């Protein structure tokens, strides 16, 4: 007897989702509560668990299809006792195990088992997914896995097989012509569509302006180097730079409340709390979970929260409620090597802080040219609500706190 697999409740006001990935193929043995599919909503990916143990039946929908809450997407057939009870005699589940073997041995090589974003990365980098070890949940490939494999691939692998060691005078275009030119059309994920829509709405609605400053990271770097081992030993989390910036931002937001405010109709809404949205890279795109009441957290508490967000973003287990709200956003493009950018506001917020890479630059201190680790800061803001004076004052307050971390301790 077959058991239907239904789309679960996805969250308040969420009525539909897109099938992002099938984690189990027809014939695979499935345990009760084992994820069999991944659905993409406007904010996060949601895994669909199997209601019973058995064997994966037919898929009722395909990757990329839009499904409604409560809709049937697959069936689980009776059998496959090995999935529910590994200690049972192997002979009882041999047919199911044999049917599952081709997928279980090399899931990365099956294009159907790759999410659209990973398939796109495989094509862009020209790597064989079956040779890559996945670091995602249940060993699945992520975009980061593909990029790392491409970076590690020997340069010689890009050369045509027929090109000998003395091919300097050969026809360099022959290999490219022989390999052909390929294109693939991949439907935008629901998450990417939502990101595109919201960012474009922000540009169309807000009177957006970006103000820059730079900050000397010497003091924070020295403090981190001095205390990172003790910090990790006591709190169980690594001491990074984001803890300092989030804490400094909450202090600056308290002094400049307009930067923490939002516009609703013809009213300005001021917040006496700082819910900081932190942009985190996930396999299917950028997600922005929220650190609630960040003004009440210590640097250790902030680092623990960010670390947890990062891990669960990679696993695809962030919850809807964790993505809602937020009064101010911090985006750290520096981890990818960005030197400078003009970040886009996350509506209905009125400002976003962009952090960038740290690099040594010559600066003047006490009349002497010295080399310091410097970072550019960028504050994009809605000029309808925030004046230039307030934006500059906010950046200066943030700069002062980072260059003299003692200010964070004494709330100055």
mmCIF file of C-alpha atoms in Angstrom:
data_model
loop_
_atom_site.group_PDB
_atom_site.id
_atom_site.type_symbol
_atom_site.label_atom_id
_atom_site.label_comp_id
_atom_site.label_asym_id
_atom_site.label_seq_id
_atom_site.Cartn_x
_atom_site.Cartn_y
_atom_site.Cartn_z
ATOM 1 C CA UNK A 1 0.000 0.000 0.000
ATOM 2 C CA UNK A 2 1.352 3.416 -0.957
ATOM 3 C CA UNK A 3 1.497 6.376 1.420
ATOM 4 C CA UNK A 4 1.171 9.855 -0.028
ATOM 5 C CA UNK A 5 3.795 12.509 0.735
ATOM 6 C CA UNK A 6 2.187 15.934 1.113
ATOM 7 C CA UNK A 7 3.661 19.424 1.091
ATOM 8 C CA UNK A 8 3.861 20.440 4.777
ATOM 9 C CA UNK A 9 2.780 23.746 6.271
ATOM 10 C CA UNK A 10 5.532 26.171 5.268
ATOM 11 C CA UNK A 11 4.900 29.095 7.588
ATOM 12 C CA UNK A 12 2.568 32.000 8.101
ATOM 13 C CA UNK A 13 1.160 33.367 4.809
ATOM 14 C CA UNK A 14 3.297 30.923 2.749
ATOM 15 C CA UNK A 15 0.965 28.928 0.494
ATOM 16 C CA UNK A 16 3.280 27.555 -2.182
ATOM 17 C CA UNK A 17 6.866 26.570 -2.868
ATOM 18 C CA UNK A 18 9.101 25.348 -5.673
ATOM 19 C CA UNK A 19 10.586 21.864 -5.825
ATOM 20 C CA UNK A 20 14.295 22.561 -5.534
ATOM 21 C CA UNK A 21 15.770 19.068 -5.324
ATOM 22 C CA UNK A 22 14.784 15.425 -5.009
ATOM 23 C CA UNK A 23 16.887 13.804 -2.297
ATOM 24 C CA UNK A 24 15.485 10.325 -2.979
ATOM 25 C CA UNK A 25 14.858 8.661 -6.333
ATOM 26 C CA UNK A 26 12.224 6.012 -7.165
ATOM 27 C CA UNK A 27 13.400 2.696 -5.750
ATOM 28 C CA UNK A 28 15.509 4.175 -2.962
ATOM 29 C CA UNK A 29 15.021 2.786 0.540
ATOM 30 C CA UNK A 30 13.603 5.457 2.847
ATOM 31 C CA UNK A 31 13.452 5.636 6.636
ATOM 32 C CA UNK A 32 10.643 7.328 8.537
ATOM 33 C CA UNK A 33 11.261 11.084 8.876
ATOM 34 C CA UNK A 34 14.168 10.919 6.407
ATOM 35 C CA UNK A 35 14.215 13.941 4.043
ATOM 36 C CA UNK A 36 13.159 12.989 0.513
ATOM 37 C CA UNK A 37 12.845 16.409 -1.136
ATOM 38 C CA UNK A 38 13.847 20.036 -0.693
ATOM 39 C CA UNK A 39 11.328 22.817 -1.328
ATOM 40 C CA UNK A 40 12.306 26.440 -1.904
ATOM 41 C CA UNK A 41 10.115 29.204 -0.497
ATOM 42 C CA UNK A 42 10.530 32.951 -0.723
ATOM 43 C CA UNK A 43 12.973 32.914 2.183
ATOM 44 C CA UNK A 44 14.436 29.496 2.961
ATOM 45 C CA UNK A 45 14.666 25.901 1.802
ATOM 46 C CA UNK A 46 12.431 23.395 3.589
ATOM 47 C CA UNK A 47 13.035 19.664 3.616
ATOM 48 C CA UNK A 48 10.082 17.290 3.251
ATOM 49 C CA UNK A 49 10.403 14.191 5.468
ATOM 50 C CA UNK A 50 9.008 10.774 4.629
ATOM 51 C CA UNK A 51 5.937 10.006 6.768
ATOM 52 C CA UNK A 52 6.764 6.272 6.869
ATOM 53 C CA UNK A 53 9.571 3.835 6.184
ATOM 54 C CA UNK A 54 9.516 2.054 2.838
ATOM 55 C CA UNK A 55 10.666 2.453 -0.741
ATOM 56 C CA UNK A 56 10.508 5.721 -2.669
ATOM 57 C CA UNK A 57 7.699 5.577 -5.196
ATOM 58 C CA UNK A 58 7.009 7.790 -8.178
ATOM 59 C CA UNK A 59 7.621 11.539 -8.163
ATOM 60 C CA UNK A 60 4.362 13.374 -8.832
ATOM 61 C CA UNK A 61 6.155 16.634 -9.607
ATOM 62 C CA UNK A 62 9.506 17.620 -11.102
ATOM 63 C CA UNK A 63 12.333 19.908 -9.979
ATOM 64 C CA UNK A 64 11.259 23.485 -10.698
ATOM 65 C CA UNK A 65 7.513 22.823 -10.365
ATOM 66 C CA UNK A 66 5.409 25.044 -8.095
ATOM 67 C CA UNK A 67 3.440 23.124 -5.466
ATOM 68 C CA UNK A 68 0.737 24.183 -3.032
ATOM 69 C CA UNK A 69 0.656 23.420 0.695
ATOM 70 C CA UNK A 70 -1.102 20.076 1.165
ATOM 71 C CA UNK A 71 -0.459 18.882 -2.399
ATOM 72 C CA UNK A 72 0.736 15.316 -3.018
ATOM 73 C CA UNK A 73 4.271 15.281 -4.435
ATOM 74 C CA UNK A 74 5.261 11.601 -4.176
ATOM 75 C CA UNK A 75 4.385 8.226 -2.728
ATOM 76 C CA UNK A 76 6.188 5.832 -0.394
ATOM 77 C CA UNK A 77 5.627 2.172 -1.167
ATOM 78 C CA UNK A 78 5.545 -0.522 1.508
ATOM 79 C CA UNK A 79 8.776 -2.495 1.993
ATOM 80 C CA UNK A 80 12.388 -1.460 2.324
ATOM 81 C CA UNK A 81 12.721 -2.756 5.869
ATOM 82 C CA UNK A 82 16.468 -2.100 5.782
ATOM 83 C CA UNK A 83 15.842 1.611 5.919
ATOM 84 C CA UNK A 84 13.726 1.426 9.060
ATOM 85 C CA UNK A 85 15.594 -1.421 10.770
ATOM 86 C CA UNK A 86 19.242 -1.755 9.695
ATOM 87 C CA UNK A 87 19.693 -4.836 11.896
ATOM 88 C CA UNK A 88 17.121 -6.928 9.992
ATOM 89 C CA UNK A 89 18.444 -9.743 7.790
ATOM 90 C CA UNK A 90 19.995 -8.343 4.643
ATOM 91 C CA UNK A 91 18.101 -10.797 2.463
ATOM 92 C CA UNK A 92 14.756 -9.255 3.415
ATOM 93 C CA UNK A 93 15.690 -5.907 1.862
ATOM 94 C CA UNK A 94 17.946 -7.032 -0.967
ATOM 95 C CA UNK A 95 15.601 -5.945 -3.804
ATOM 96 C CA UNK A 96 15.208 -2.437 -2.413
ATOM 97 C CA UNK A 97 18.928 -2.101 -1.700
ATOM 98 C CA UNK A 98 19.819 -3.230 -5.209
ATOM 99 C CA UNK A 99 17.384 -0.739 -6.717
ATOM 100 C CA UNK A 100 18.893 2.065 -4.672
ATOM 101 C CA UNK A 101 22.508 1.160 -5.322
ATOM 102 C CA UNK A 102 23.115 3.166 -8.539
ATOM 103 C CA UNK A 103 22.005 6.400 -6.878
ATOM 104 C CA UNK A 104 23.580 5.714 -3.497
ATOM 105 C CA UNK A 105 27.008 4.970 -4.949
ATOM 106 C CA UNK A 106 27.445 8.207 -6.837
ATOM 107 C CA UNK A 107 24.599 10.683 -6.264
ATOM 108 C CA UNK A 108 26.820 13.592 -7.254
ATOM 109 C CA UNK A 109 27.089 12.267 -10.776
ATOM 110 C CA UNK A 110 23.336 12.282 -11.285
ATOM 111 C CA UNK A 111 22.263 15.653 -12.658
ATOM 112 C CA UNK A 112 18.780 15.203 -11.199
ATOM 113 C CA UNK A 113 20.220 14.995 -7.681
ATOM 114 C CA UNK A 114 21.919 18.385 -7.982
ATOM 115 C CA UNK A 115 20.109 21.575 -7.100
ATOM 116 C CA UNK A 116 19.789 24.143 -9.916
ATOM 117 C CA UNK A 117 22.416 26.410 -8.368
ATOM 118 C CA UNK A 118 24.898 23.537 -8.045
ATOM 119 C CA UNK A 119 24.225 22.374 -11.616
ATOM 120 C CA UNK A 120 24.883 25.899 -12.825
ATOM 121 C CA UNK A 121 28.158 26.028 -10.878
ATOM 122 C CA UNK A 122 29.217 22.649 -12.325
ATOM 123 C CA UNK A 123 28.673 23.946 -15.851
ATOM 124 C CA UNK A 124 30.406 27.249 -15.174
ATOM 125 C CA UNK A 125 33.507 25.616 -13.702
ATOM 126 C CA UNK A 126 33.568 22.584 -15.989
ATOM 127 C CA UNK A 127 34.101 20.009 -13.235
ATOM 128 C CA UNK A 128 32.864 16.439 -12.854
ATOM 129 C CA UNK A 129 30.467 16.389 -9.865
ATOM 130 C CA UNK A 130 30.995 12.648 -9.354
ATOM 131 C CA UNK A 131 34.598 13.347 -8.310
ATOM 132 C CA UNK A 132 33.684 15.889 -5.621
ATOM 133 C CA UNK A 133 32.973 15.072 -1.991
ATOM 134 C CA UNK A 134 29.959 17.041 -0.797
ATOM 135 C CA UNK A 135 30.047 18.906 2.517
ATOM 136 C CA UNK A 136 26.348 19.743 2.635
ATOM 137 C CA UNK A 137 23.716 17.887 4.585
ATOM 138 C CA UNK A 138 23.781 14.125 3.945
ATOM 139 C CA UNK A 139 26.896 14.603 1.793
ATOM 140 C CA UNK A 140 25.177 16.760 -0.831
ATOM 141 C CA UNK A 141 27.199 19.066 -3.038
ATOM 142 C CA UNK A 142 27.125 22.821 -2.474
ATOM 143 C CA UNK A 143 28.270 25.652 -4.719
ATOM 144 C CA UNK A 144 31.240 26.126 -2.408
ATOM 145 C CA UNK A 145 32.259 22.477 -2.956
ATOM 146 C CA UNK A 146 32.182 22.967 -6.735
ATOM 147 C CA UNK A 147 34.145 26.222 -6.569
ATOM 148 C CA UNK A 148 36.790 24.648 -4.329
ATOM 149 C CA UNK A 149 37.145 21.681 -6.678
ATOM 150 C CA UNK A 150 37.506 24.001 -9.666
ATOM 151 C CA UNK A 151 40.181 26.004 -7.883
ATOM 152 C CA UNK A 152 42.095 22.868 -6.979
ATOM 153 C CA UNK A 153 41.868 21.425 -10.484
ATOM 154 C CA UNK A 154 45.306 21.364 -12.172
ATOM 155 C CA UNK A 155 45.777 24.057 -14.794
ATOM 156 C CA UNK A 156 46.868 21.415 -17.291
ATOM 157 C CA UNK A 157 43.424 19.839 -17.158
ATOM 158 C CA UNK A 158 42.060 22.772 -19.128
ATOM 159 C CA UNK A 159 44.358 21.981 -22.083
ATOM 160 C CA UNK A 160 43.149 19.627 -24.874
ATOM 161 C CA UNK A 161 44.234 16.033 -24.398
ATOM 162 C CA UNK A 162 45.962 16.030 -27.752
ATOM 163 C CA UNK A 163 48.182 18.982 -26.939
ATOM 164 C CA UNK A 164 51.681 17.721 -26.230
ATOM 165 C CA UNK A 165 54.291 19.402 -24.032
ATOM 166 C CA UNK A 166 55.718 21.211 -27.072
ATOM 167 C CA UNK A 167 52.438 22.771 -28.265
ATOM 168 C CA UNK A 168 53.548 26.392 -28.015
ATOM 169 C CA UNK A 169 53.176 26.836 -31.735
ATOM 170 C CA UNK A 170 49.913 24.876 -31.991
ATOM 171 C CA UNK A 171 46.463 26.203 -32.757
ATOM 172 C CA UNK A 172 45.087 27.375 -29.403
ATOM 173 C CA UNK A 173 41.574 27.740 -30.826
ATOM 174 C CA UNK A 174 41.359 24.162 -32.059
ATOM 175 C CA UNK A 175 40.737 22.757 -28.580
ATOM 176 C CA UNK A 176 38.056 25.316 -27.857
ATOM 177 C CA UNK A 177 36.324 24.655 -31.154
ATOM 178 C CA UNK A 178 36.445 20.928 -30.557
ATOM 179 C CA UNK A 179 34.952 21.230 -27.081
ATOM 180 C CA UNK A 180 31.936 23.120 -28.429
ATOM 181 C CA UNK A 181 29.964 26.004 -26.930
ATOM 182 C CA UNK A 182 27.191 25.201 -24.506
ATOM 183 C CA UNK A 183 24.329 27.081 -22.947
ATOM 184 C CA UNK A 184 21.861 26.006 -20.309
ATOM 185 C CA UNK A 185 18.694 27.762 -19.280
ATOM 186 C CA UNK A 186 17.947 27.292 -15.591
ATOM 187 C CA UNK A 187 14.784 28.689 -14.080
ATOM 188 C CA UNK A 188 15.472 31.154 -11.273
ATOM 189 C CA UNK A 189 14.837 29.664 -7.860
ATOM 190 C CA UNK A 190 11.996 31.113 -5.856
ATOM 191 C CA UNK A 191 14.532 32.519 -3.394
ATOM 192 C CA UNK A 192 16.506 34.232 -6.183
ATOM 193 C CA UNK A 193 13.289 35.641 -7.673
ATOM 194 C CA UNK A 194 12.314 37.067 -4.295
ATOM 195 C CA UNK A 195 15.777 38.580 -3.774
ATOM 196 C CA UNK A 196 15.646 40.197 -7.217
ATOM 197 C CA UNK A 197 12.149 41.569 -6.645
ATOM 198 C CA UNK A 198 12.894 43.014 -3.215
ATOM 199 C CA UNK A 199 16.177 44.629 -4.236
ATOM 200 C CA UNK A 200 14.589 46.229 -7.288
ATOM 201 C CA UNK A 201 11.696 47.495 -5.172
ATOM 202 C CA UNK A 202 14.223 49.062 -2.811
ATOM 203 C CA UNK A 203 15.874 50.907 -5.693
ATOM 204 C CA UNK A 204 12.534 52.078 -7.054
ATOM 205 C CA UNK A 205 11.157 53.217 -3.688
ATOM 206 C CA UNK A 206 13.993 54.583 -1.554
ATOM 207 C CA UNK A 207 16.034 57.694 -2.267
ATOM 208 C CA UNK A 208 19.195 55.666 -1.873
ATOM 209 C CA UNK A 209 22.581 57.208 -1.165
ATOM 210 C CA UNK A 210 25.877 55.699 0.020
ATOM 211 C CA UNK A 211 28.422 57.366 2.302
ATOM 212 C CA UNK A 212 31.913 55.951 2.862
ATOM 213 C CA UNK A 213 34.507 56.027 5.591
ATOM 214 C CA UNK A 214 37.485 53.886 6.511
ATOM 215 C CA UNK A 215 38.551 52.329 9.777
ATOM 216 C CA UNK A 216 41.918 51.317 11.197
ATOM 217 C CA UNK A 217 41.551 47.688 12.302
ATOM 218 C CA UNK A 218 44.805 47.586 14.319
ATOM 219 C CA UNK A 219 43.206 47.582 17.776
ATOM 220 C CA UNK A 220 40.590 44.942 16.971
ATOM 221 C CA UNK A 221 43.146 42.705 15.274
ATOM 222 C CA UNK A 222 45.458 42.955 18.288
ATOM 223 C CA UNK A 223 42.613 42.239 20.725
ATOM 224 C CA UNK A 224 41.507 39.254 18.671
ATOM 225 C CA UNK A 225 45.036 37.845 18.453
ATOM 226 C CA UNK A 226 45.542 38.277 22.204
ATOM 227 C CA UNK A 227 42.277 36.763 23.408
ATOM 228 C CA UNK A 228 41.010 34.432 20.663
ATOM 229 C CA UNK A 229 42.255 31.226 22.339
ATOM 230 C CA UNK A 230 40.844 32.115 25.759
ATOM 231 C CA UNK A 231 37.630 33.342 24.125
ATOM 232 C CA UNK A 232 37.085 30.069 22.247
ATOM 233 C CA UNK A 233 37.954 27.997 25.304
ATOM 234 C CA UNK A 234 35.443 29.838 27.486
ATOM 235 C CA UNK A 235 32.588 30.424 25.032
ATOM 236 C CA UNK A 236 33.011 27.545 22.613
ATOM 237 C CA UNK A 237 33.004 29.817 19.577
ATOM 238 C CA UNK A 238 35.706 31.611 17.602
ATOM 239 C CA UNK A 239 36.213 35.329 18.084
ATOM 240 C CA UNK A 240 35.680 37.089 14.773
ATOM 241 C CA UNK A 241 35.308 40.679 13.647
ATOM 242 C CA UNK A 242 31.514 40.630 13.237
ATOM 243 C CA UNK A 243 30.966 40.531 16.990
ATOM 244 C CA UNK A 244 32.798 43.843 17.346
ATOM 245 C CA UNK A 245 30.973 45.448 14.418
ATOM 246 C CA UNK A 246 27.503 44.319 15.486
ATOM 247 C CA UNK A 247 28.061 45.553 19.034
ATOM 248 C CA UNK A 248 29.514 48.856 17.827
ATOM 249 C CA UNK A 249 26.594 49.252 15.416
ATOM 250 C CA UNK A 250 24.006 48.820 18.176
ATOM 251 C CA UNK A 251 25.699 51.618 20.131
ATOM 252 C CA UNK A 252 25.779 53.912 17.102
ATOM 253 C CA UNK A 253 22.118 53.117 16.308
ATOM 254 C CA UNK A 254 21.184 54.167 19.843
ATOM 255 C CA UNK A 255 22.896 57.528 19.302
ATOM 256 C CA UNK A 256 21.475 58.006 15.776
ATOM 257 C CA UNK A 257 17.943 56.505 15.974
ATOM 258 C CA UNK A 258 16.972 57.575 12.441
ATOM 259 C CA UNK A 259 19.364 54.974 11.007
ATOM 260 C CA UNK A 260 17.434 52.316 12.930
ATOM 261 C CA UNK A 261 14.017 53.606 11.878
ATOM 262 C CA UNK A 262 11.685 52.837 8.961
ATOM 263 C CA UNK A 263 8.986 54.569 6.940
ATOM 264 C CA UNK A 264 5.424 53.227 6.990
ATOM 265 C CA UNK A 265 3.088 55.312 4.859
ATOM 266 C CA UNK A 266 3.450 58.896 6.065
ATOM 267 C CA UNK A 267 4.855 57.885 9.451
ATOM 268 C CA UNK A 268 8.382 57.260 10.734
ATOM 269 C CA UNK A 269 8.658 54.238 13.038
ATOM 270 C CA UNK A 270 11.497 54.463 15.570
ATOM 271 C CA UNK A 271 12.692 51.329 17.372
ATOM 272 C CA UNK A 272 14.156 51.240 20.866
ATOM 273 C CA UNK A 273 15.749 47.876 20.077
ATOM 274 C CA UNK A 274 18.278 46.769 17.478
ATOM 275 C CA UNK A 275 17.341 43.648 15.532
ATOM 276 C CA UNK A 276 20.386 43.238 13.310
ATOM 277 C CA UNK A 277 19.981 41.381 10.020
ATOM 278 C CA UNK A 278 23.237 39.656 9.067
ATOM 279 C CA UNK A 279 23.719 38.609 5.439
ATOM 280 C CA UNK A 280 24.855 34.967 5.296
ATOM 281 C CA UNK A 281 25.866 32.984 2.214
ATOM 282 C CA UNK A 282 23.805 29.828 1.642
ATOM 283 C CA UNK A 283 24.018 27.210 -1.135
ATOM 284 C CA UNK A 284 20.946 28.611 -2.900
ATOM 285 C CA UNK A 285 21.677 32.311 -2.420
ATOM 286 C CA UNK A 286 22.055 35.016 0.178
ATOM 287 C CA UNK A 287 19.860 34.764 3.275
ATOM 288 C CA UNK A 288 19.476 37.359 6.010
ATOM 289 C CA UNK A 289 18.657 35.934 9.468
ATOM 290 C CA UNK A 290 18.062 38.372 12.307
ATOM 291 C CA UNK A 291 19.926 38.739 15.624
ATOM 292 C CA UNK A 292 17.093 39.755 17.958
ATOM 293 C CA UNK A 293 17.776 42.399 20.617
ATOM 294 C CA UNK A 294 21.433 42.551 19.671
ATOM 295 C CA UNK A 295 21.859 45.576 21.926
ATOM 296 C CA UNK A 296 21.450 43.265 24.942
ATOM 297 C CA UNK A 297 23.943 40.633 23.770
ATOM 298 C CA UNK A 298 27.639 40.461 24.576
ATOM 299 C CA UNK A 299 30.240 40.034 21.840
ATOM 300 C CA UNK A 300 30.300 36.328 22.748
ATOM 301 C CA UNK A 301 26.519 36.067 22.450
ATOM 302 C CA UNK A 302 26.612 37.750 19.052
ATOM 303 C CA UNK A 303 29.366 35.457 17.785
ATOM 304 C CA UNK A 304 27.471 32.366 18.958
ATOM 305 C CA UNK A 305 24.312 33.510 17.171
ATOM 306 C CA UNK A 306 26.136 34.301 13.926
ATOM 307 C CA UNK A 307 27.996 30.987 14.009
ATOM 308 C CA UNK A 308 24.737 29.108 14.471
ATOM 309 C CA UNK A 309 23.118 31.022 11.595
ATOM 310 C CA UNK A 310 26.036 30.270 9.278
ATOM 311 C CA UNK A 311 25.962 26.543 10.005
ATOM 312 C CA UNK A 312 22.225 26.209 9.588
ATOM 313 C CA UNK A 313 22.214 28.361 6.442
ATOM 314 C CA UNK A 314 24.640 25.883 4.884
ATOM 315 C CA UNK A 315 22.481 22.951 6.037
ATOM 316 C CA UNK A 316 19.287 24.646 4.850
ATOM 317 C CA UNK A 317 17.649 24.459 8.287
ATOM 318 C CA UNK A 318 17.031 28.134 9.033
ATOM 319 C CA UNK A 319 13.439 28.793 10.089
ATOM 320 C CA UNK A 320 11.044 31.286 8.566
ATOM 321 C CA UNK A 321 10.659 33.270 11.780
ATOM 322 C CA UNK A 322 14.425 33.761 11.956
ATOM 323 C CA UNK A 323 14.350 35.616 8.639
ATOM 324 C CA UNK A 324 11.566 38.061 9.495
ATOM 325 C CA UNK A 325 11.904 41.589 10.796
ATOM 326 C CA UNK A 326 15.194 43.324 11.365
ATOM 327 C CA UNK A 327 15.785 47.040 11.829
ATOM 328 C CA UNK A 328 19.292 47.318 10.353
ATOM 329 C CA UNK A 329 21.471 45.108 8.131
ATOM 330 C CA UNK A 330 25.205 44.366 8.088
ATOM 331 C CA UNK A 331 26.668 42.720 4.981
ATOM 332 C CA UNK A 332 30.282 41.550 5.003
ATOM 333 C CA UNK A 333 31.518 41.354 1.422
ATOM 334 C CA UNK A 334 35.071 41.377 2.699
ATOM 335 C CA UNK A 335 35.001 37.621 3.246
ATOM 336 C CA UNK A 336 34.838 37.271 -0.551
ATOM 337 C CA UNK A 337 37.567 39.870 -1.166
ATOM 338 C CA UNK A 338 35.433 42.929 -1.890
ATOM 339 C CA UNK A 339 37.329 46.213 -1.546
ATOM 340 C CA UNK A 340 34.375 48.585 -1.836
ATOM 341 C CA UNK A 341 30.665 48.374 -2.673
ATOM 342 C CA UNK A 342 27.352 50.221 -2.449
ATOM 343 C CA UNK A 343 25.023 47.754 -0.688
ATOM 344 C CA UNK A 344 21.268 47.910 -1.322
ATOM 345 C CA UNK A 345 18.793 48.533 1.504
ATOM 346 C CA UNK A 346 16.773 45.580 2.818
ATOM 347 C CA UNK A 347 13.168 46.971 2.910
ATOM 348 C CA UNK A 348 11.480 48.180 5.048
ATOM 349 C CA UNK A 349 14.768 49.029 6.750
ATOM 350 C CA UNK A 350 16.315 52.380 5.987
ATOM 351 C CA UNK A 351 20.030 51.581 6.084
ATOM 352 C CA UNK A 352 22.590 48.846 5.483
ATOM 353 C CA UNK A 353 26.253 48.738 6.482
ATOM 354 C CA UNK A 354 28.745 47.168 4.088
ATOM 355 C CA UNK A 355 32.031 45.770 5.420
ATOM 356 C CA UNK A 356 34.945 45.017 3.121
ATOM 357 C CA UNK A 357 38.309 43.322 3.064
ATOM 358 C CA UNK A 358 41.139 44.429 5.308
ATOM 359 C CA UNK A 359 44.292 45.483 3.497
ATOM 360 C CA UNK A 360 47.438 47.274 4.527
ATOM 361 C CA UNK A 361 47.568 50.862 3.284
ATOM 362 C CA UNK A 362 49.790 53.866 4.021
ATOM 363 C CA UNK A 363 48.141 56.387 6.342
ATOM 364 C CA UNK A 364 49.364 59.417 8.257
ATOM 365 C CA UNK A 365 49.617 59.131 12.046
ATOM 366 C CA UNK A 366 51.153 61.992 14.097
ATOM 367 C CA UNK A 367 52.713 63.448 10.969
ATOM 368 C CA UNK A 368 54.328 60.152 9.963
ATOM 369 C CA UNK A 369 53.378 57.871 7.079
ATOM 370 C CA UNK A 370 52.791 54.394 8.493
ATOM 371 C CA UNK A 371 51.215 51.186 7.236
ATOM 372 C CA UNK A 372 47.960 50.136 8.872
ATOM 373 C CA UNK A 373 45.348 47.396 8.248
ATOM 374 C CA UNK A 374 42.475 49.457 6.860
ATOM 375 C CA UNK A 375 38.899 48.635 5.900
ATOM 376 C CA UNK A 376 36.414 50.692 3.902
ATOM 377 C CA UNK A 377 32.953 51.079 5.431
ATOM 378 C CA UNK A 378 29.899 51.856 3.283
ATOM 379 C CA UNK A 379 26.537 52.985 4.639
ATOM 380 C CA UNK A 380 23.692 52.966 2.114
ATOM 381 C CA UNK A 381 20.611 54.737 3.420
ATOM 382 C CA UNK A 382 17.210 56.112 2.490
ATOM 383 C CA UNK A 383 17.708 59.846 2.089
ATOM 384 C CA UNK A 384 13.969 60.398 2.628
ATOM 385 C CA UNK A 385 14.527 59.615 6.291
ATOM 386 C CA UNK A 386 18.266 59.887 6.997
ATOM 387 C CA UNK A 387 20.198 63.059 6.318
ATOM 388 C CA UNK A 388 23.839 63.089 5.284
ATOM 389 C CA UNK A 389 24.852 64.506 8.666
ATOM 390 C CA UNK A 390 23.228 61.564 10.458
ATOM 391 C CA UNK A 391 24.834 59.030 8.118
ATOM 392 C CA UNK A 392 28.284 60.513 8.610
ATOM 393 C CA UNK A 393 27.792 60.760 12.374
ATOM 394 C CA UNK A 394 26.796 57.089 12.482
ATOM 395 C CA UNK A 395 29.898 56.013 10.543
ATOM 396 C CA UNK A 396 32.186 58.142 12.704
ATOM 397 C CA UNK A 397 30.690 56.646 15.890
ATOM 398 C CA UNK A 398 31.213 53.159 14.477
ATOM 399 C CA UNK A 399 34.771 53.997 13.420
ATOM 400 C CA UNK A 400 35.621 55.357 16.872
ATOM 401 C CA UNK A 401 34.331 52.230 18.604
ATOM 402 C CA UNK A 402 36.277 49.854 16.330
ATOM 403 C CA UNK A 403 39.515 51.840 16.541
ATOM 404 C CA UNK A 404 39.202 51.984 20.339
ATOM 405 C CA UNK A 405 37.316 48.840 21.467
ATOM 406 C CA UNK A 406 37.394 50.036 25.075
ATOM 407 C CA UNK A 407 34.500 52.296 24.072
ATOM 408 C CA UNK A 408 32.396 49.157 23.548
ATOM 409 C CA UNK A 409 33.111 47.990 27.095
ATOM 410 C CA UNK A 410 32.224 51.292 28.738
ATOM 411 C CA UNK A 411 29.359 52.153 26.328
ATOM 412 C CA UNK A 412 30.933 55.371 25.097
#
